[in-house]
XYZ file of C-alpha atoms in Angstrom:
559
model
C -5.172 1.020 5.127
C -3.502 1.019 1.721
C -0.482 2.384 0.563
C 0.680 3.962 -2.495
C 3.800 2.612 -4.486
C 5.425 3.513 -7.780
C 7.176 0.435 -7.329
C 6.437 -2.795 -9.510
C 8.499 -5.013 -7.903
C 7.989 -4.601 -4.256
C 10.987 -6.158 -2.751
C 10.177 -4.433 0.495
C 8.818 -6.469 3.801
C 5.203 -5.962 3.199
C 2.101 -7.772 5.128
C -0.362 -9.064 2.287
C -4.022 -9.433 1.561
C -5.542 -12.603 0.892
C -4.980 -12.899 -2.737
C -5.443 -16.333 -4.993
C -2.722 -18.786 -6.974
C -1.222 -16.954 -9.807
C 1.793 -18.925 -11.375
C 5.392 -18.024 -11.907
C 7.582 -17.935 -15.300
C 9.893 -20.276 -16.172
C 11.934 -21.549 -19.053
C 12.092 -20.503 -22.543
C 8.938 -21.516 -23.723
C 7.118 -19.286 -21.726
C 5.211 -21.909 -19.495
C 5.629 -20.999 -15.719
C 7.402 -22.825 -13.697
C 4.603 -24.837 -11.592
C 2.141 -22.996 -9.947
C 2.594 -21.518 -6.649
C 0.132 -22.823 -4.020
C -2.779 -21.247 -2.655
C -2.407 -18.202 -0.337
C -3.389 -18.947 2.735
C -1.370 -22.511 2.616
C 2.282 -21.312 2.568
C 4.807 -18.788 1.846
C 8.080 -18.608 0.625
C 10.856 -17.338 2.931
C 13.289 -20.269 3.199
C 12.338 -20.705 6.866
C 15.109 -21.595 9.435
C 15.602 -21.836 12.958
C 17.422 -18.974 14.405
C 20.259 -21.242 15.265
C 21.186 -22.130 11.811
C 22.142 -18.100 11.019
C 25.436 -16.365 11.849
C 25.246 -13.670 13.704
C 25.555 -10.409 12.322
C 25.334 -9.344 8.627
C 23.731 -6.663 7.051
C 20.576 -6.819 4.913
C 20.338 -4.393 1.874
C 17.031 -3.955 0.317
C 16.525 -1.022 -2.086
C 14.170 1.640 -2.326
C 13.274 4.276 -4.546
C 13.661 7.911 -2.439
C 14.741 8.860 0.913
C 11.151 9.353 3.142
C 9.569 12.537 2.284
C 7.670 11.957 5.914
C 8.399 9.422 8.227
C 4.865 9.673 9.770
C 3.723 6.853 7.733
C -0.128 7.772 9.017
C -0.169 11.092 7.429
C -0.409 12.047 3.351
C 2.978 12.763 2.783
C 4.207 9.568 4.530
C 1.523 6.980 3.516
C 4.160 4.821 1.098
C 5.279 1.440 1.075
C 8.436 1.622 0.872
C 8.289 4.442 3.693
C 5.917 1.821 5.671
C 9.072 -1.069 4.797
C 11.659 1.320 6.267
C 9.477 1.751 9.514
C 8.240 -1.787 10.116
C 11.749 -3.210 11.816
C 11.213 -0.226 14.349
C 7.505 0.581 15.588
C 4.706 -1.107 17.135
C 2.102 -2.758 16.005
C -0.798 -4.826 17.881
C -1.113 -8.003 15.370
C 1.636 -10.501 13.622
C -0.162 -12.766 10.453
C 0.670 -16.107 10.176
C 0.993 -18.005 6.619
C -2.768 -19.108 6.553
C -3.456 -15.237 7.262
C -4.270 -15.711 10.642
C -3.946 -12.750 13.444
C -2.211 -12.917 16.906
C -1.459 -10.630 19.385
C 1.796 -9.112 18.762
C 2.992 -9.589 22.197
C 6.155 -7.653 22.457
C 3.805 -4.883 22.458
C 0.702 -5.815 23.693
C 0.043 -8.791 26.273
C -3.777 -8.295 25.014
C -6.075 -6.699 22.750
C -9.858 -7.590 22.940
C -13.078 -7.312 21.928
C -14.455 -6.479 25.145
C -18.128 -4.874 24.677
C -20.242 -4.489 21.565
C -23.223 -2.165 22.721
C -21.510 -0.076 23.085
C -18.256 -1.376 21.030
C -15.069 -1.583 23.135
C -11.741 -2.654 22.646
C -9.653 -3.332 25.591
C -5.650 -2.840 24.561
C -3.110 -3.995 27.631
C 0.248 -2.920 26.919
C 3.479 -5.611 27.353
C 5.015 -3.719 30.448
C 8.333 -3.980 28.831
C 7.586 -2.288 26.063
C 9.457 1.458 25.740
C 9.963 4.244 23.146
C 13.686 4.359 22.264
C 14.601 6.976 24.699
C 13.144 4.459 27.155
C 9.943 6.412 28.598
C 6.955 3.596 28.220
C 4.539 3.443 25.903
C 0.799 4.357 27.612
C -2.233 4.812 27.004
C -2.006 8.357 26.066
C -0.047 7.315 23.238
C -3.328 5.379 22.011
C -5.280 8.137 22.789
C -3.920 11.032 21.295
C -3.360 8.722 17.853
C -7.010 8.222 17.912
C -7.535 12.024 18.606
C -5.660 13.027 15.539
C -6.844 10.315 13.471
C -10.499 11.206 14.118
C -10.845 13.697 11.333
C -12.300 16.011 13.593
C -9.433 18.476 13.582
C -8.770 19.146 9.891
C -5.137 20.448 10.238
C -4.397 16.929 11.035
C -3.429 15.690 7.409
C -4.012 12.183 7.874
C -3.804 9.314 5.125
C -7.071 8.111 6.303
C -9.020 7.742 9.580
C -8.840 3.853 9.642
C -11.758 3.964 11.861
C -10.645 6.204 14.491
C -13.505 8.794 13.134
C -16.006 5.848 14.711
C -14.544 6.292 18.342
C -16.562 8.166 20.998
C -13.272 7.775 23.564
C -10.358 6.782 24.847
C -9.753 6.150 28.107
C -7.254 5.116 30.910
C -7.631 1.321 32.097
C -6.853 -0.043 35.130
C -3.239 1.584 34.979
C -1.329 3.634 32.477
C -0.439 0.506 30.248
C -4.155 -0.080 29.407
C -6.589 2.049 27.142
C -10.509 1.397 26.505
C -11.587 2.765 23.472
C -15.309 3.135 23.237
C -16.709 3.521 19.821
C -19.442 5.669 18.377
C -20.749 3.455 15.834
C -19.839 -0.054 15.267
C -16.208 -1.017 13.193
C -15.814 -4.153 11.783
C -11.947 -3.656 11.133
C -11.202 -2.934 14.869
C -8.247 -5.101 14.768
C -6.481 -3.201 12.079
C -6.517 0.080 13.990
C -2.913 -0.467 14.987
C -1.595 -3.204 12.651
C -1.780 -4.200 8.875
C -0.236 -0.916 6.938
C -1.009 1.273 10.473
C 2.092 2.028 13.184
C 1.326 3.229 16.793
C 3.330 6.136 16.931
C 4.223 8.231 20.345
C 2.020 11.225 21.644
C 4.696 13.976 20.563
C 4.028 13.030 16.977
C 0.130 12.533 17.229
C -0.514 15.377 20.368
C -0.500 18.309 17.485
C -1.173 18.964 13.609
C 2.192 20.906 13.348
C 4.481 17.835 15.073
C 1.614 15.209 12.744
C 2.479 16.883 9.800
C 5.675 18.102 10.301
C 7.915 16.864 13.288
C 8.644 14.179 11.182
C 10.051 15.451 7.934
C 13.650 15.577 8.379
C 14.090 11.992 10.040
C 11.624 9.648 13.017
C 12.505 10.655 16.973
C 11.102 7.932 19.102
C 10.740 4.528 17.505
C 10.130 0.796 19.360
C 11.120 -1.853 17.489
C 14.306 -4.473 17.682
C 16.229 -2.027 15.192
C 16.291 1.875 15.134
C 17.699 4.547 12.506
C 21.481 4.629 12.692
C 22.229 6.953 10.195
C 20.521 8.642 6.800
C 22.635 9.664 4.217
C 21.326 11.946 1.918
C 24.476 12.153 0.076
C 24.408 8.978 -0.903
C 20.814 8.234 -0.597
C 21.310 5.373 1.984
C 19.740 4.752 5.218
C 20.763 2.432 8.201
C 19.417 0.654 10.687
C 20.835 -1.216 14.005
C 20.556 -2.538 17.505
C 17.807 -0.672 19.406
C 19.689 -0.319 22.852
C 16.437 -0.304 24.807
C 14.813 -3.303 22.908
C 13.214 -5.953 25.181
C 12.588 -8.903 22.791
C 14.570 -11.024 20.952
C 17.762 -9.857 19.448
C 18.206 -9.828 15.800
C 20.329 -11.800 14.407
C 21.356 -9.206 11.750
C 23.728 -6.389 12.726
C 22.034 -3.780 10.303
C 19.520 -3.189 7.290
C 20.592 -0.859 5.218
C 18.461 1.029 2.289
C 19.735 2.292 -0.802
C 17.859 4.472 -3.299
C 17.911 3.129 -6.635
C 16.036 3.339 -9.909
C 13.825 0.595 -10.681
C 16.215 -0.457 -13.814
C 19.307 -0.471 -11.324
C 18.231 -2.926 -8.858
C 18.241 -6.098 -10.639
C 22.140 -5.208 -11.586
C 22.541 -4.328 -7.942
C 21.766 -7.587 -6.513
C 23.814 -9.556 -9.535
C 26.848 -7.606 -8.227
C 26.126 -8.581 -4.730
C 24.895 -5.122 -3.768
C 21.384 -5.567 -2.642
C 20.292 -8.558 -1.697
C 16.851 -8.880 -3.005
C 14.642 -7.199 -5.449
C 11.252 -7.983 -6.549
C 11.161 -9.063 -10.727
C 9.420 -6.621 -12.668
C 8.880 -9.183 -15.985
C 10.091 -11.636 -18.069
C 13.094 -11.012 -18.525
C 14.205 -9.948 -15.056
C 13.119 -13.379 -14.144
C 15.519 -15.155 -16.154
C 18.313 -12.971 -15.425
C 17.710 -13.719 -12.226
C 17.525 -17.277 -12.600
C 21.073 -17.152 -14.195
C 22.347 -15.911 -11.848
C 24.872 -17.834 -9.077
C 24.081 -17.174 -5.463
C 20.215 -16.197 -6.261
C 16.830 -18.106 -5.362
C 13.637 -17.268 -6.567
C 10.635 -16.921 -4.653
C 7.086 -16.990 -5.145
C 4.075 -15.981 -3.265
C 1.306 -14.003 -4.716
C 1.315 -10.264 -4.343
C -0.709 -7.906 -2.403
C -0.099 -5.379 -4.283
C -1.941 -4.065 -7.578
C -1.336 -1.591 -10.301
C -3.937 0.927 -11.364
C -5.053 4.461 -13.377
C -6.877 6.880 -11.800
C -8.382 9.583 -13.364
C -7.964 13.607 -12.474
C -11.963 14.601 -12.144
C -11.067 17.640 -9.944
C -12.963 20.575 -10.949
C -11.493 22.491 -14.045
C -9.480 19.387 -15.268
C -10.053 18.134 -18.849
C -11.940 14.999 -17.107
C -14.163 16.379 -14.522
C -17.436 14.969 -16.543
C -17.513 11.630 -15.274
C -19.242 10.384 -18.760
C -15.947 11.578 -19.933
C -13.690 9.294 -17.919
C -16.014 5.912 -18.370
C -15.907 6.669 -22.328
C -11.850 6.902 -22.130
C -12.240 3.825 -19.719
C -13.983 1.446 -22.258
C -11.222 2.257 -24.945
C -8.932 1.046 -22.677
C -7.776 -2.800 -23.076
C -6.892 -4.253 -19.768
C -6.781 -7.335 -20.396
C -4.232 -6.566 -23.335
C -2.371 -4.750 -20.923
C -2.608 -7.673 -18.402
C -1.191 -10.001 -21.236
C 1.786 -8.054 -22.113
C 2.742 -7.538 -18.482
C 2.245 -10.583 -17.017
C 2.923 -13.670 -19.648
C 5.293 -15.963 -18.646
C 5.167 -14.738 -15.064
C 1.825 -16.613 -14.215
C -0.038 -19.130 -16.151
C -3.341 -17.016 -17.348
C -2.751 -13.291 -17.238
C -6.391 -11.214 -16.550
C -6.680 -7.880 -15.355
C -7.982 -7.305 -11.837
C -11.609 -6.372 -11.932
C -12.347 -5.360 -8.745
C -11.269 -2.244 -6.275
C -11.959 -3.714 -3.021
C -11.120 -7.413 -2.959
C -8.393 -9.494 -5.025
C -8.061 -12.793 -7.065
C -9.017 -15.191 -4.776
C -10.187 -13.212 -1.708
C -13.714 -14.052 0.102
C -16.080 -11.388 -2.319
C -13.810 -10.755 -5.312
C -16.198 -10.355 -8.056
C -16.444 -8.942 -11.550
C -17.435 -5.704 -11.409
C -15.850 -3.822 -14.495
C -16.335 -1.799 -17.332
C -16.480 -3.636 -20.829
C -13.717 -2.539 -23.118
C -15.793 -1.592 -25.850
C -13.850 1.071 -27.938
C -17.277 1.120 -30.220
C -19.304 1.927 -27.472
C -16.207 4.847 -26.277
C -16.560 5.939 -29.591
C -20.381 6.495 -29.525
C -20.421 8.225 -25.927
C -17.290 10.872 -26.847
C -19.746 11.338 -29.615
C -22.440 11.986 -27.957
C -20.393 14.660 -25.267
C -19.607 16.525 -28.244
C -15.566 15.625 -28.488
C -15.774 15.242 -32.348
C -12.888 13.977 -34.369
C -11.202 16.621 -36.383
C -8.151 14.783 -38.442
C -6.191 12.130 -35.821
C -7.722 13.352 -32.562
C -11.153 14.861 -31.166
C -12.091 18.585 -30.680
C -14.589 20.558 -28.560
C -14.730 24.426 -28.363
C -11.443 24.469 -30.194
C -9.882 22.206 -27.436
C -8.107 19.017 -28.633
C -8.730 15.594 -26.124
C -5.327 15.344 -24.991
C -4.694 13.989 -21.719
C -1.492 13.533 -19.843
C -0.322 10.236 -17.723
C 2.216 10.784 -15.146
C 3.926 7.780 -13.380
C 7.169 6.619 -12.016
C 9.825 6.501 -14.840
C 10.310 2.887 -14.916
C 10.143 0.340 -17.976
C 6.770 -1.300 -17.067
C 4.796 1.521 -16.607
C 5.866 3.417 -19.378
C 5.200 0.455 -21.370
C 1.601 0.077 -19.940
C 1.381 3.786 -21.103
C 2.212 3.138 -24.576
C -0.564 0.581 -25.165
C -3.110 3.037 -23.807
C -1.594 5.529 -26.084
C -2.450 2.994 -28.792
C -5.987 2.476 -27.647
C -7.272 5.602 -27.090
C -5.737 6.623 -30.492
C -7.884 4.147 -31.969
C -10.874 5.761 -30.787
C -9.121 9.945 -31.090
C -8.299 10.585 -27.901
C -4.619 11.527 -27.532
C -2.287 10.524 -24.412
C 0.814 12.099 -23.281
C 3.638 10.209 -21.894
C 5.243 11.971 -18.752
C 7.364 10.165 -16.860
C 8.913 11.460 -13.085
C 11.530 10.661 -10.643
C 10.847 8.742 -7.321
C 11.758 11.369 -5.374
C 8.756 14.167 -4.983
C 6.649 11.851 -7.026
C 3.487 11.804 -4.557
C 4.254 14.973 -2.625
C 4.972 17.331 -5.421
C 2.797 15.746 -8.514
C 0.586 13.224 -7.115
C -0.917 15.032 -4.476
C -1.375 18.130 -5.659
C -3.172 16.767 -8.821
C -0.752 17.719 -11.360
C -1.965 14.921 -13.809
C -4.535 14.215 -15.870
C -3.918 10.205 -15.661
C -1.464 8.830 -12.628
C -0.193 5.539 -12.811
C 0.536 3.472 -9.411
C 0.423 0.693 -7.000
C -1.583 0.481 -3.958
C -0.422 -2.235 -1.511
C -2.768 -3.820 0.754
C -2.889 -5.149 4.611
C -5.428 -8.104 5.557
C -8.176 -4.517 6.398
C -9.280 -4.010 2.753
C -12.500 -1.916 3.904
C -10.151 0.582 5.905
C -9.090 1.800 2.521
C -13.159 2.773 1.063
C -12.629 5.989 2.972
C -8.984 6.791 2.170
C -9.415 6.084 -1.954
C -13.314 6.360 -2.937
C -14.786 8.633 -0.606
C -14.660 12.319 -0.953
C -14.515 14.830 1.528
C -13.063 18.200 -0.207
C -11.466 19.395 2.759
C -9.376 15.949 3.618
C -7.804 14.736 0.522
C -6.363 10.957 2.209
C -6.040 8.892 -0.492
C -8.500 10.194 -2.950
C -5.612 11.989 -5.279
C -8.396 12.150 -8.767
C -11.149 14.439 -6.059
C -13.741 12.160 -7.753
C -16.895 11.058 -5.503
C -19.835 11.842 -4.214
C -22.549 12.067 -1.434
C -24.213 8.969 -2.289
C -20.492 6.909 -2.638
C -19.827 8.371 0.760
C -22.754 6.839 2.273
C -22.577 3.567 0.897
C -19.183 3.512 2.218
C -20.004 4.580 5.580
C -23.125 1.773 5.612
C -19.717 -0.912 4.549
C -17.772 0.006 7.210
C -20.805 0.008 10.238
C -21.742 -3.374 8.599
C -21.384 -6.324 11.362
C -22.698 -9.211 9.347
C -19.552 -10.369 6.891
C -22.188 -11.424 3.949
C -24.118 -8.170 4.367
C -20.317 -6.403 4.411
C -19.473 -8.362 1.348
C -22.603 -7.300 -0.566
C -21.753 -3.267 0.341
C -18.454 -3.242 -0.626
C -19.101 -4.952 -4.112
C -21.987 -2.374 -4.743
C -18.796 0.275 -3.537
C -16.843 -1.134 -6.549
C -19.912 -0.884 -8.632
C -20.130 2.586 -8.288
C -16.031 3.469 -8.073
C -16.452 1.733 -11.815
C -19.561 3.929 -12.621
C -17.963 7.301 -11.315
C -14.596 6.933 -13.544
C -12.691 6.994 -10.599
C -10.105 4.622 -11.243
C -9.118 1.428 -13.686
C -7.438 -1.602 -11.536
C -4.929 -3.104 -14.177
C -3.081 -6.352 -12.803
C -2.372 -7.870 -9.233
C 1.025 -8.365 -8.428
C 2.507 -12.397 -9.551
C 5.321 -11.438 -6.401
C 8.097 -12.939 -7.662
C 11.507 -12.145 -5.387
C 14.897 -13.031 -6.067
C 16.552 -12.944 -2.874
C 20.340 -14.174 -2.321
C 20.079 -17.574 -1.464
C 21.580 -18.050 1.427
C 19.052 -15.425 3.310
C 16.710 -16.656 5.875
C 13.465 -15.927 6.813
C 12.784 -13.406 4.458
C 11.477 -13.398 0.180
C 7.767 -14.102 -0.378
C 6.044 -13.709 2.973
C 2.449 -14.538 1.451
C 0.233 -13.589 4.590
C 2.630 -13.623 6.944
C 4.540 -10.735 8.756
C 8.335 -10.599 8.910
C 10.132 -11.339 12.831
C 12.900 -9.050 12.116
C 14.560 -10.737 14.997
C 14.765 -13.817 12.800
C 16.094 -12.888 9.393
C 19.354 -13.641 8.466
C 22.194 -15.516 6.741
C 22.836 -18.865 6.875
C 25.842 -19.546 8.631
């Protein structure tokens, strides 16, 4: 599953994708600072035994609004840095290793298998340790009724996306109430991703109903399982904490708390040179020599799983519902001059990502984008009948002016600003409308109050989860798919992806998905994170994960 972001710096405990070497800025010349290795071959969290840490300590990471839901599987929860908050506390059936590799998470789970494939089944045996925080056990039933609401069968469910749980025929009871058979209707490749990557199992009273989906969790999370649970959330102060789990079974953590404070996205680097955070991704340049400078701070490097991206407003009635509208305004638009001035001197060749599905360096990233041709964007705006009348274009007495919304944050309103430029150049005019964090997806996003929307999606090691969630359309389930643009034939291309067994066959579906995301206007992929962290330097454990998950057990400072 993906999940939206208007952060561009990401220092949040995220699991990645498999993404390729980028390299990482360095001195003044602009060169970066050797490359970082391969994904897949390390990562970069200054690893430590757990006896080398003091105990105690508190970890403060930033983020950029309180949680407008706390049910990261539903629409107004599906976030990052919602999804960061949540990770130290709920379950999840899979850890990654540094070479991207899956296990069993086994404080949860003592197995999860592939048990049948005509007809699929997947056999999950739950640790018999393992209890919600009030300290009834997780069952079964907590599987089931998750799969239940994620089905898409009851539309009052307002999920993110279905992650394949539209696929399953049943759940049922195992051999006791810590086991659950589910039985699938139609094969699903990304069966171990059902309850890990970007996707919590939460307990029945939050799944059993749409009102307690939707809503139960809105003011703050009940039940959680994890080594640390919510101490306190101050909306005062826009801070949240986290401690001790008194009914945790596994390791303890060595940290005493994790606390989250809400700041802007120009107060964070400041924050962690004053020793008030102690890590924040680097945005650019600049941010990476500050933090370079600065005593007490490391820098770490592992490529990003996260990517920045337009997507276009197609709904019906919107200034770009013709999709030969939003592929004209898509070829005036230089990415890879975008790419440059974002990412020089923080790896060694900026591009632009050109794909929707895969990244850099991931087994069936390919090419698949539009030209920028601002001759050819020219020609088809001609052609629609959006003639230019003095600076911009016209049609029916209507000027082409189009709005882009994003987080207010230096990066992306500079990204804005060279689109401005090139879409001048060809008479289409762009509007510059910058938001705060909090609200952003819930009260503009969502509802479509854009015309362009600038964000990040951040991926798990499941990338065809997301075809669904972003690129197919269903009218009456919005997921992921904030621009409403698709169609019948995307849908069943996507569908054909996800029922796909053979990898290579798989592979070849999902690039002819991209083909046809590019085709339809949908969206514009821009860059793919560099993930540069600074991170105080005496932290454990934690900065750059690459592939691999966080133990949350085993952060912590140095002693």
């Amino acid at each position: 599953m993906r999940l939206r972001s208007i952060g561009l710096r990401l220092a949040v405990p995220l699991v990645a994708v498999a993404v390729a070497a980028t390299g990482c800025a360095g001195g003044d010349d602009g060169a970066p600072e050797g490359a970082v290795a391969e994904l897949g071959t390390t990562n970069d969290i200054n690893p430590h035994p757990v006896s080398d840490l003091r105990d105690g300590g508190n970890l403060r990471l930033a983020v950029s609004a309180i949680p407008e839901n706390w049910n990261a599987l539903s629409n107004d929860g599906n976030d990052a840095e919602i999804a960061a908050v949540l990770r130290p506390m709920m379950p999840r059936a899979f850890s990654t290793d540094a070479a991207g590799e899956l296990s069993v998470n086994t404080d949860y789970f003592t197995s999860v298998e592939l048990t049948s494939t005509e007809p699929q089944q997947v056999t999950y045996t739950i640790n018999p340790e393992a209890v919600w925080s009030d300290g009834s056990p997780i069952t079964w039933e907590d599987i089931r009724s998750q799969a239940e609401a994620m089905s898409g069968k009851n539309k009052e469910f307002l999920i993110a996306a279905p992650g394949g749980f539209d696929r399953v025929e049943k759940v049922e009871r195992g051999v006791d109430d810590r086991q659950a058979v589910i039985t699938f209707a139609k094969h699903y490749g990304e069966w171990q991703g059902q309850f890990a990557g970007n996707s919590f199992l939460y307990p029945k009273s939050v799944t059993e109903t749409p009102e307690a989906f939707n809503k139960s969790l809105m003011d703050g999370i009940t039940l959680t399982a994890g080594p640390f649970r919510v101490q306190s959330v101050d909306r005062a102060v826009k801070r949240i904490v986290l401690d001790h789990s008194p009914t945790w079974w596994g390791d303890k953590p060595k940290l005493d708390t994790i606390t989250f404070s809400v700041l802007d996205s120009a107060a964070r680097l400041p924050a962690l040179q004053n020793n008030e955070i102690d890590a924040t991704g680097i945005a650019d340049r600049d941010e990476l020599k500050t933090a370079q400078n600065t005593p007490g701070v490391a820098i770490r490097r592992a490529p990003g799983n996260s990517w920045t991206h337009l997507t276009f407003n197609g709904a019906p009635g919107s200034i770009l519902e013709d999709p030969k509208l939003r592929v004209a305004i898509a070829k005036a638009i230089d990415r890879q001059g975008i790419a440059t001035a974002i990412l020089n001197g923080l790896v060694e060749n900026p591009k632009p990502l050109d794909n929707h599905v895969y990244l850099v360096g991931q087994k069936g990233y390919q090419d698949n984008a539009l030209p920028f041709d601002p001759a050819a964007a020219a020609q088809e705006l001609d052609a629609l009948g959006w003639k230019l009348n003095g600076e911009f274009r016209e049609k029916d007495g209507r000027v082409l002016e189009i709005r882009d919304v994003m987080y207010n944050a230096d990066t992306w309103v500079q990204v804005a600003q060279i689109i401005q430029q090139n879409l001048a150049a060809v008479g289409v005019k762009l509007t510059i409308d910058t938001k705060p964090g909090q609200g952003f997806f819930t009260d503009v996003i969502q509802p479509g109050n854009f015309d362009v929307g600038q964000w990040a999606w951040v991926g798990d090691p499941f990338p065809f989860s997301s075809l669904p969630q972003i690129y197919g359309y269903y009218p009456d389930n919005l997921q992921g798919n904030y621009g409403r643009i698709g169609s019948p034939e995307l849908n069943d291309l996507i569908e054909q992806t996800l029922s796909e067994l053979d990898p290579e066959k798989a592979v070849e579906l999902a690039n002819r998905v991209d083909r046809m995301v590019f085709d339809e206007g949908h969206s514009l992929p821009l860059w793919q994170s560099p993930g540069n962290v600074a991170v105080r330097d005496n932290l454990a454990n934690y900065g750059a994960p690459g592939l691999a998950s966080y133990d949350y057990t085993k952060i912590g400072f140095l002693k």
